[in-house]
XYZ file of C-alpha atoms in Angstrom:
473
model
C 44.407 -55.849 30.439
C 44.444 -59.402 29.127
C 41.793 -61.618 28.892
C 42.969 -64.040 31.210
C 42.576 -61.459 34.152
C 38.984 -60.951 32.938
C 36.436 -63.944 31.857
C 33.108 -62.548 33.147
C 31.304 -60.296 34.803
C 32.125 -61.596 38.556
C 35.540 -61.304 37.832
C 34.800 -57.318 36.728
C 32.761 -56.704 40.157
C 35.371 -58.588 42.309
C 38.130 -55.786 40.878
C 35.518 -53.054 41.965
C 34.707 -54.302 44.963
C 37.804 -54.968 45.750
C 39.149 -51.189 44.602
C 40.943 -48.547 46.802
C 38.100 -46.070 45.505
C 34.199 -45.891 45.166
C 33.107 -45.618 40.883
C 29.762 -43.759 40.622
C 28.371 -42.761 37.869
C 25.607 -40.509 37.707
C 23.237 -38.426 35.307
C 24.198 -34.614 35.344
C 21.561 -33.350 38.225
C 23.885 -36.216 40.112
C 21.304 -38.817 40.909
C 23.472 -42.175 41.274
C 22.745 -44.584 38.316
C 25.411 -46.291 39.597
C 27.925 -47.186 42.264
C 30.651 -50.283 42.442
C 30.426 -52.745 45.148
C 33.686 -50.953 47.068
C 30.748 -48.606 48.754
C 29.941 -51.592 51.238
C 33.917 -51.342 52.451
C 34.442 -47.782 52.387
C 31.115 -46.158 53.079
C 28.844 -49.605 54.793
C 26.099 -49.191 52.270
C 24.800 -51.485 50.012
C 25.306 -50.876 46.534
C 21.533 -51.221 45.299
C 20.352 -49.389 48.272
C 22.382 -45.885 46.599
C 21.374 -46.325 42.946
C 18.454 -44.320 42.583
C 19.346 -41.875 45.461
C 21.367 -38.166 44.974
C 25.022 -38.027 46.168
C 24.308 -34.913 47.470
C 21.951 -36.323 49.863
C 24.890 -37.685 51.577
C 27.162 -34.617 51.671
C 27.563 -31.963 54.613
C 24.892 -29.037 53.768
C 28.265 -26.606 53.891
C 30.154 -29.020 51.507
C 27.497 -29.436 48.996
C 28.458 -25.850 46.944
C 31.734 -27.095 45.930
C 30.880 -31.044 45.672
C 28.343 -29.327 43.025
C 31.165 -26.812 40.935
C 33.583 -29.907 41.549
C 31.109 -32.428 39.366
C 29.753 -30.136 37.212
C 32.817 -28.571 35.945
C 32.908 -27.727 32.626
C 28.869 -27.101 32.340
C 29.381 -23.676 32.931
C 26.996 -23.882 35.550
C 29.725 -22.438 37.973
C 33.618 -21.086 37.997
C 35.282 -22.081 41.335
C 38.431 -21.509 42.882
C 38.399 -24.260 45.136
C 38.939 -27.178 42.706
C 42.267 -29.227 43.283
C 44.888 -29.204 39.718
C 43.932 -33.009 39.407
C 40.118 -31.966 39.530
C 39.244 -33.334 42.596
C 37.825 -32.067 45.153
C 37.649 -32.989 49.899
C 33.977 -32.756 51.573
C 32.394 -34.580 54.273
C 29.947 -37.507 53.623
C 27.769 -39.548 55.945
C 28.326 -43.625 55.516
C 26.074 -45.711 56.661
C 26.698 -45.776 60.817
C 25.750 -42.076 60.199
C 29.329 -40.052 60.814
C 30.414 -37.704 58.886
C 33.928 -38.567 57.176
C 35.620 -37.272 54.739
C 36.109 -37.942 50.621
C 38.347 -37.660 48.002
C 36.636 -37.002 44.898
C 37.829 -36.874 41.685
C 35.651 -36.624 38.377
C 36.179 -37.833 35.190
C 37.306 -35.639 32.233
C 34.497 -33.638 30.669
C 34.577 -36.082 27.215
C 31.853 -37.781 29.246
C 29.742 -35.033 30.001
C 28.899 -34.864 26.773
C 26.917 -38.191 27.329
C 25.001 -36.682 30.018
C 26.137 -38.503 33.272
C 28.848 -38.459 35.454
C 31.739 -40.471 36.162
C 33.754 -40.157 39.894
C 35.750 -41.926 42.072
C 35.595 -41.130 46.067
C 37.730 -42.013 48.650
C 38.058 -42.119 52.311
C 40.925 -39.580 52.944
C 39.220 -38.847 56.668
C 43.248 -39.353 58.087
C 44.869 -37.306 55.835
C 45.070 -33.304 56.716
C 42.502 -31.063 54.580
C 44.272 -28.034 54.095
C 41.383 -26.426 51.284
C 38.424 -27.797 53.576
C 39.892 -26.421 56.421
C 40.838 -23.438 54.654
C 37.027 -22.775 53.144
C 36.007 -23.384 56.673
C 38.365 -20.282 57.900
C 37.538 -17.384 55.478
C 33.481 -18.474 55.809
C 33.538 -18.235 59.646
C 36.367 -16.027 60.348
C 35.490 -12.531 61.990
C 37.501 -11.297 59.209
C 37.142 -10.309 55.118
C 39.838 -12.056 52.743
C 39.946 -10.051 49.984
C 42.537 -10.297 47.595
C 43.006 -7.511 44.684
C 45.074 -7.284 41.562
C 47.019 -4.811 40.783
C 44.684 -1.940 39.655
C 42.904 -2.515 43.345
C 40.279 -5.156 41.424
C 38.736 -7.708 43.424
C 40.080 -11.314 42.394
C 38.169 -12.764 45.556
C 36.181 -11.783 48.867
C 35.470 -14.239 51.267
C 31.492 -15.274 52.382
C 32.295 -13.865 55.550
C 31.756 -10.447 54.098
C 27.788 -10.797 54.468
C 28.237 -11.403 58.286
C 30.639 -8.952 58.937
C 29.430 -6.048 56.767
C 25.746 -7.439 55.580
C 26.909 -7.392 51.751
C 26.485 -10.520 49.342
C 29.426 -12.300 48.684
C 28.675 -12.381 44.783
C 27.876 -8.669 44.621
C 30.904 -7.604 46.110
C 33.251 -9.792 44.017
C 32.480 -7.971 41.099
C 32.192 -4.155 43.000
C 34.896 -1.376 43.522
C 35.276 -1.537 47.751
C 37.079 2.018 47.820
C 32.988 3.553 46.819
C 32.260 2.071 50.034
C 34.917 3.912 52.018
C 33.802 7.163 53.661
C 34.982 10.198 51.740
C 36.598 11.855 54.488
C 38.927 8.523 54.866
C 39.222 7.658 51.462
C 42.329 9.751 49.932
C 44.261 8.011 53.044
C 43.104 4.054 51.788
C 44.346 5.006 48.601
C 47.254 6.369 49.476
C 47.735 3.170 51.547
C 46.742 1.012 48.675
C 49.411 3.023 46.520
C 52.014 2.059 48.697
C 51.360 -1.758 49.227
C 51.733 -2.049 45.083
C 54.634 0.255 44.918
C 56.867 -0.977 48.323
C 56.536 -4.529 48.664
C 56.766 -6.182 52.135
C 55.081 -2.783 53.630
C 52.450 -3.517 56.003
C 49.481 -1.279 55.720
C 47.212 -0.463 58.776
C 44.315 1.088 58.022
C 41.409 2.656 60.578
C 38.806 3.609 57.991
C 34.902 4.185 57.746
C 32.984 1.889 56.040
C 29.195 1.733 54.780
C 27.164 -1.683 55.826
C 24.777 -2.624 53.966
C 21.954 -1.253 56.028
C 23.059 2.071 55.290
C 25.046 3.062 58.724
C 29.048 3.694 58.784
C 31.008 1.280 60.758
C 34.793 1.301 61.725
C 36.784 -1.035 60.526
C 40.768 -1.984 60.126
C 42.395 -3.246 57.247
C 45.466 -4.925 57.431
C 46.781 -5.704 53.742
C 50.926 -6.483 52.115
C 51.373 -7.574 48.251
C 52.078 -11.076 47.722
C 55.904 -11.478 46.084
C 55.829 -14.994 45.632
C 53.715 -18.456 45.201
C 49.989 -18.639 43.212
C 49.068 -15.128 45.049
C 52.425 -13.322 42.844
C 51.472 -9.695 42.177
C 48.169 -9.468 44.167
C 47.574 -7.829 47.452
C 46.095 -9.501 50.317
C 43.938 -8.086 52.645
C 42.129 -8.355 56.086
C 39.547 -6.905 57.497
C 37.351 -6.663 60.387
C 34.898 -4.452 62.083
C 36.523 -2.178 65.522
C 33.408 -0.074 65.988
C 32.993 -1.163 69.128
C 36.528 -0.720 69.651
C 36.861 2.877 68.493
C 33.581 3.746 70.991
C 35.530 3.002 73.743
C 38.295 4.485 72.903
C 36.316 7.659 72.185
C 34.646 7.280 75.453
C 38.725 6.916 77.122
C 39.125 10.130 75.560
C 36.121 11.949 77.154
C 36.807 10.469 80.488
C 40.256 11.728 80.000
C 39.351 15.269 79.047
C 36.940 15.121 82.091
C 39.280 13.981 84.359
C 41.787 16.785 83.439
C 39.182 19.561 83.530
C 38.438 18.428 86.965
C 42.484 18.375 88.130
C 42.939 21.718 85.939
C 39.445 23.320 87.946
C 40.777 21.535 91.503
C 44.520 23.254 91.071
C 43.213 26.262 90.135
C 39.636 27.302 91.406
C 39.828 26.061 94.866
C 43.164 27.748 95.280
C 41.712 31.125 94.811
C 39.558 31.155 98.143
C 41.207 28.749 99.824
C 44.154 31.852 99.928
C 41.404 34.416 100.663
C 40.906 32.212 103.775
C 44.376 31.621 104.866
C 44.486 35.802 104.510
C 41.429 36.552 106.515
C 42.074 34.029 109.438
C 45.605 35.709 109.961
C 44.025 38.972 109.930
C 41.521 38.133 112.204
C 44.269 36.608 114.401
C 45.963 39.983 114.589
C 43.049 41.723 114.448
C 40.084 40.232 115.855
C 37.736 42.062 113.207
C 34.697 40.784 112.966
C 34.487 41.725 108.777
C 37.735 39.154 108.529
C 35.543 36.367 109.662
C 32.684 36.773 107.627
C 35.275 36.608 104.601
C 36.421 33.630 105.604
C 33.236 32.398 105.908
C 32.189 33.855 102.295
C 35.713 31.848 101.355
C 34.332 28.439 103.046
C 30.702 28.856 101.418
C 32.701 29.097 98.103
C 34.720 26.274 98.757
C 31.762 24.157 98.938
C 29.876 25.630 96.193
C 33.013 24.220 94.073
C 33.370 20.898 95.575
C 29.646 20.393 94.725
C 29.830 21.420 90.561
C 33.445 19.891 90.965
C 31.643 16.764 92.202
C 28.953 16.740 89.652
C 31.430 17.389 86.864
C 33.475 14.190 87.640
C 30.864 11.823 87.620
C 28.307 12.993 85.269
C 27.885 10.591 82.670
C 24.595 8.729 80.976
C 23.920 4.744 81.794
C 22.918 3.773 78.339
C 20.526 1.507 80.177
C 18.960 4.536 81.927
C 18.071 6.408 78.695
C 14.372 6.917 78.007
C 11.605 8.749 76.783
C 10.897 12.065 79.507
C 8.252 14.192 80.065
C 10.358 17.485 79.533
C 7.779 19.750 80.566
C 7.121 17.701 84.006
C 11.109 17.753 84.085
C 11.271 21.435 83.922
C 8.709 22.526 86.545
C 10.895 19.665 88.751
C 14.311 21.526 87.716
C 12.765 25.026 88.023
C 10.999 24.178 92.227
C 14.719 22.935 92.883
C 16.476 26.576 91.710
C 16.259 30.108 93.327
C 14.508 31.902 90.664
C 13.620 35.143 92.495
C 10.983 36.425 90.437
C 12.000 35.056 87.383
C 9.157 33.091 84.908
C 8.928 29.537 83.602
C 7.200 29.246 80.031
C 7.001 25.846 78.505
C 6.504 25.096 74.908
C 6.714 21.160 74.854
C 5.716 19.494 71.493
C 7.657 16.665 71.032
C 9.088 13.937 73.520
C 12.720 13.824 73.973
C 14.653 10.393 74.838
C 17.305 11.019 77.901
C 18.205 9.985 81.152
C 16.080 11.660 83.825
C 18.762 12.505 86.408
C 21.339 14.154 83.775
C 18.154 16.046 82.500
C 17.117 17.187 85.806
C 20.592 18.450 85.717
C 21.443 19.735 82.504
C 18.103 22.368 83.125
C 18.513 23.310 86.551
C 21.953 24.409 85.935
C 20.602 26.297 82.534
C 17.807 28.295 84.942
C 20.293 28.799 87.225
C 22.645 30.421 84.893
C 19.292 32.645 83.052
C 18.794 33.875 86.322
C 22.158 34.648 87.863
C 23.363 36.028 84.286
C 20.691 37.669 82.963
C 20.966 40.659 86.110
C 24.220 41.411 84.222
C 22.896 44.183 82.058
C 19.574 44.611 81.184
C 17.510 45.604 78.045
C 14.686 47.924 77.254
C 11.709 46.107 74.753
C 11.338 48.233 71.954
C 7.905 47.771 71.446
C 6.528 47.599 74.949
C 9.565 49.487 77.048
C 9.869 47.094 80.176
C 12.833 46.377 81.248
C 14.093 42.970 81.655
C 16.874 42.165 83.924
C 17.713 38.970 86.297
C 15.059 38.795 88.822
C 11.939 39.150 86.462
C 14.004 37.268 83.610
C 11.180 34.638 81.475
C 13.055 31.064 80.524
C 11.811 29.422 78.089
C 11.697 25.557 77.317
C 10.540 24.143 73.901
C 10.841 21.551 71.828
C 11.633 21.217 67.649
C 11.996 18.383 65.369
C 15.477 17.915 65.820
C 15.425 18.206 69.591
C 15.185 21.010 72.234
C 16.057 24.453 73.229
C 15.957 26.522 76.234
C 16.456 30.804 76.222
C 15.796 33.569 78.091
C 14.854 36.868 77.213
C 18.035 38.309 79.831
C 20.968 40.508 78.589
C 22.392 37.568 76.750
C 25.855 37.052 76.163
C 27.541 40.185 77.326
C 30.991 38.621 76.134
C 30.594 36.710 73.117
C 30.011 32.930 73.265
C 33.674 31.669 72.674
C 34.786 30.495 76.287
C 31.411 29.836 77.445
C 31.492 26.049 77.910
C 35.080 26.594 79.275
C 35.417 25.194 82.868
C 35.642 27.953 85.605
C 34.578 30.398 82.675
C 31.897 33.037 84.522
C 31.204 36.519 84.077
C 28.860 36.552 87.046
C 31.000 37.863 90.223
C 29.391 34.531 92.586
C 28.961 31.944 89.833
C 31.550 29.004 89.992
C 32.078 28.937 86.123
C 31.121 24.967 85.625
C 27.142 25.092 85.229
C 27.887 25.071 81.818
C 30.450 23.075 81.210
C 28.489 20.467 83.310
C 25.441 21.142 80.504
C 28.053 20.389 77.764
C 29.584 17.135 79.212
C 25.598 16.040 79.709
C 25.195 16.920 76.133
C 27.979 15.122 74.703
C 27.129 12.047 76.917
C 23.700 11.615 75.365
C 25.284 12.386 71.747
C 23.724 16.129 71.270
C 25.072 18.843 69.456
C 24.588 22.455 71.618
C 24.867 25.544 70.371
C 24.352 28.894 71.852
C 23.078 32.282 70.130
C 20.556 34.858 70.664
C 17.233 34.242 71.439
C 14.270 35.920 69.522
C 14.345 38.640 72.805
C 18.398 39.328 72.669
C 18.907 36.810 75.723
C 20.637 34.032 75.948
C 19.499 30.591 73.700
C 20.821 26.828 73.713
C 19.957 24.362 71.662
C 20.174 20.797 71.922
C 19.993 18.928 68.388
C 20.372 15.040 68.295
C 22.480 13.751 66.524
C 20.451 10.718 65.312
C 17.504 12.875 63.936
């Protein structure tokens, strides 16, 4: 510039003051040595009243990360992806009236940092749109993970959402193979997916898949992912994903409503029909006939009818209000279920060590229909003791109810399972001539609704044992 443009220092200041952009300077923890008089216009401070201050003081605490990697660059104090080609960089910064607004910074080559401080200019860009703020904004508070992979399936970048969404620093992960966190059993299928996304471009992969949090428990989640055939993301696979557990436990609840609801049409279409045509029989009979024994069948046929309608009943709507689910008193629970069941002269022993967490009424449930089938089934055969030759058969059978570390049983010392265990939980299944055949399917639904595991075998005595095991333990 000549001279003549330039006599003295008032002519230097009026040029910065009268400049599109702020000049700072700084030393390199960014404490402002010094700013040009173009602050008053673009920001409303005074000049003096900055010097001394930190520009980070006046930057948005989610901004101030890449404001830092943008002005430090070339320390190697950080590597970021977010810096612009002309090394600038968009944030928010609060002017003097206190809004937020945005800047356009751009540093100074690195020949300066050399000389310890720090050389930027900043300008108000608050109309212009912010694509990369915007953008940085998106993958931190998205319900989603960005990850993009080369590729061999190595991370290039994860977005910080991933410690929200899965619990899992962003830093750790950026540098970690994601397929170790996949559940085994769903793993060969995310590769194969993976495999195809490199080797088809434009496929779309879906992928439902397990995934380990980072407090230890397995979450759904679906990935979305396609390779990249064009632009700065060339060669690299991009992929999304976000957390369905809640998702998938409805739609595993839709299924067991679904199964329930079919049982129930299957068990209405079939076991009311039965002596529903026993009655229509007997009433014609006793119309031609006027026997008194064809009336007492139909009667037998009616008393059926409603024994069915009442398990039928129970099956449909037996289910477990999470919100209902507490710790019972399962021996005060069984001496409840056993007063409300005809147990002849059958015997109640209780062995209760440890508490078990249920809901009351589907407990209540679960064991009456359990006593009820120990003492209908257990008059099916009966069985001499070895060691003490009494015979055992339904009306003197002993129940017992006890308690393990891993949850509950109950067993009887009656003849057991005279048929093998393989349609037991069937609905309709009986091999007593009066039972219904849905006691125990009713036990399993109850079961399933508060997450147990059952399993039936032998007791210690030859009769019949279930046990519950949570699932949890």
């Amino acid at each position: 510039m000549s001279d003549q443009y330039l006599t003295s220092t008032d002519d230097f200041e009026a040029i910065l003051a009268d400049a599109p952009a702020v000049l700072t300077v700084t030393d390199p923890d960014l404490e402002t040595q010094f700013v040009s008089p173009a602050i008053e216009r673009v920001l409303g401070y005074d000049a003096d009243s900055i010097v001394g201050t930190n520009w980070l003081d006046f930057v948005h605490p989610e901004d101030k990360d890449r404001v830092v990697s943008a002005l430090t660059l070339g320390t190697g104090d950080s590597d970021t992806e977010t810096e612009r080609a002309d090394g600038g960089t968009e944030y928010r910064f609060r002017n003097a009236e206190g809004d937020w607004v945005w800047l356009e910074t751009i540093a100074s080559p690195t020949a300066e940092i050399d000389r310890d401080y720090r050389v930027f200019t900043s300008r108000d860009v608050s109309d212009r749109p912010r694509f990369e703020a915007r953008f940085h904004q998106f993958v931190t508070h998205t319900s989603d993970v960005l990850t993009v992979f080369d590729m061999e399936g190595n991370v290039d970048y994860i977005s910080p959402s991933v410690e929200r969404v899965l619990g899992y620093d962003q830093e750790t992960m950026q540098d970690a193979d994601l397929f170790e966190y996949v559940h085994p059993d769903d793993l060969s299928n995310a590769l194969d997916e993976f495999g195809r996304m490199i080797e088809e471009p434009g496929y779309v992969a879906v992928i439902e898949h397990r995934y380990r949090h980072a407090d230890g428990d397995w979450i759904w989640a679906e990935s979305r992912g396609q390779q990249v055939e064009n632009g700065p993301l060339e060669d690299h696979v991009v992929v999304t994903t976000r957390d369905i557990s809640e998702r998938k436990q409805r739609e595993q609840e839709l299924q067991r409503q679904n199964q329930r609801l079919e049982r129930f049409s299957d068990a209405i279409s079939h076991d009311l029909r039965n002596p529903l045509d026993v009655l229509d029989g007997s009433l014609e009979l006793a119309r031609e006939t006027g026997a008194e024994e064809h009336f007492e069948r139909a009667e037998r046929s009616i008393d059926r009818m409603y024994t069915l309608i009442d398990d039928l009943l129970v099956l449909a709507k037996q289910g477990v209000d999470p919100e209902e689910v507490e710790t019972v008193d399962l021996d005060s629970l069984s001496q409840q279920a056993w007063s409300m069941v005809d147990t002849q002269d059958a015997t109640l022993d209780t062995k209760v060590d440890e508490t078990v967490t249920a809901d009351e009424g589907a407990m209540l449930e679960l064991l009456e229909n359990l006593f009820r089938n120990s003492v209908e089934h257990g008059s099916t055969g009966s069985r001499t003791e070895s060691d003490d030759s009494v015979e055992h058969g339904g009306d003197d059978v002993t129940v017992t109810v006890g308690t393990e570390p891993w949850g509950f049983y109950v067993e009887d010392d009656g003849a057991g399972f005279v048929d093998g265990t393989e349609n037991l939980f069937e609905p309709g299944y009986s091999t007593a001539e009066e039972g219904t055949g849905f006691g125990l399917c009713i036990v399993e639904q109850i079961a399933d609704s508060h997450d147990w595991d059952i399993i039936a075998t032998d007791s210690e005595h030859g009769g019949a044992r279930f046990e519950f095991v949570c699932r949890d333990n």
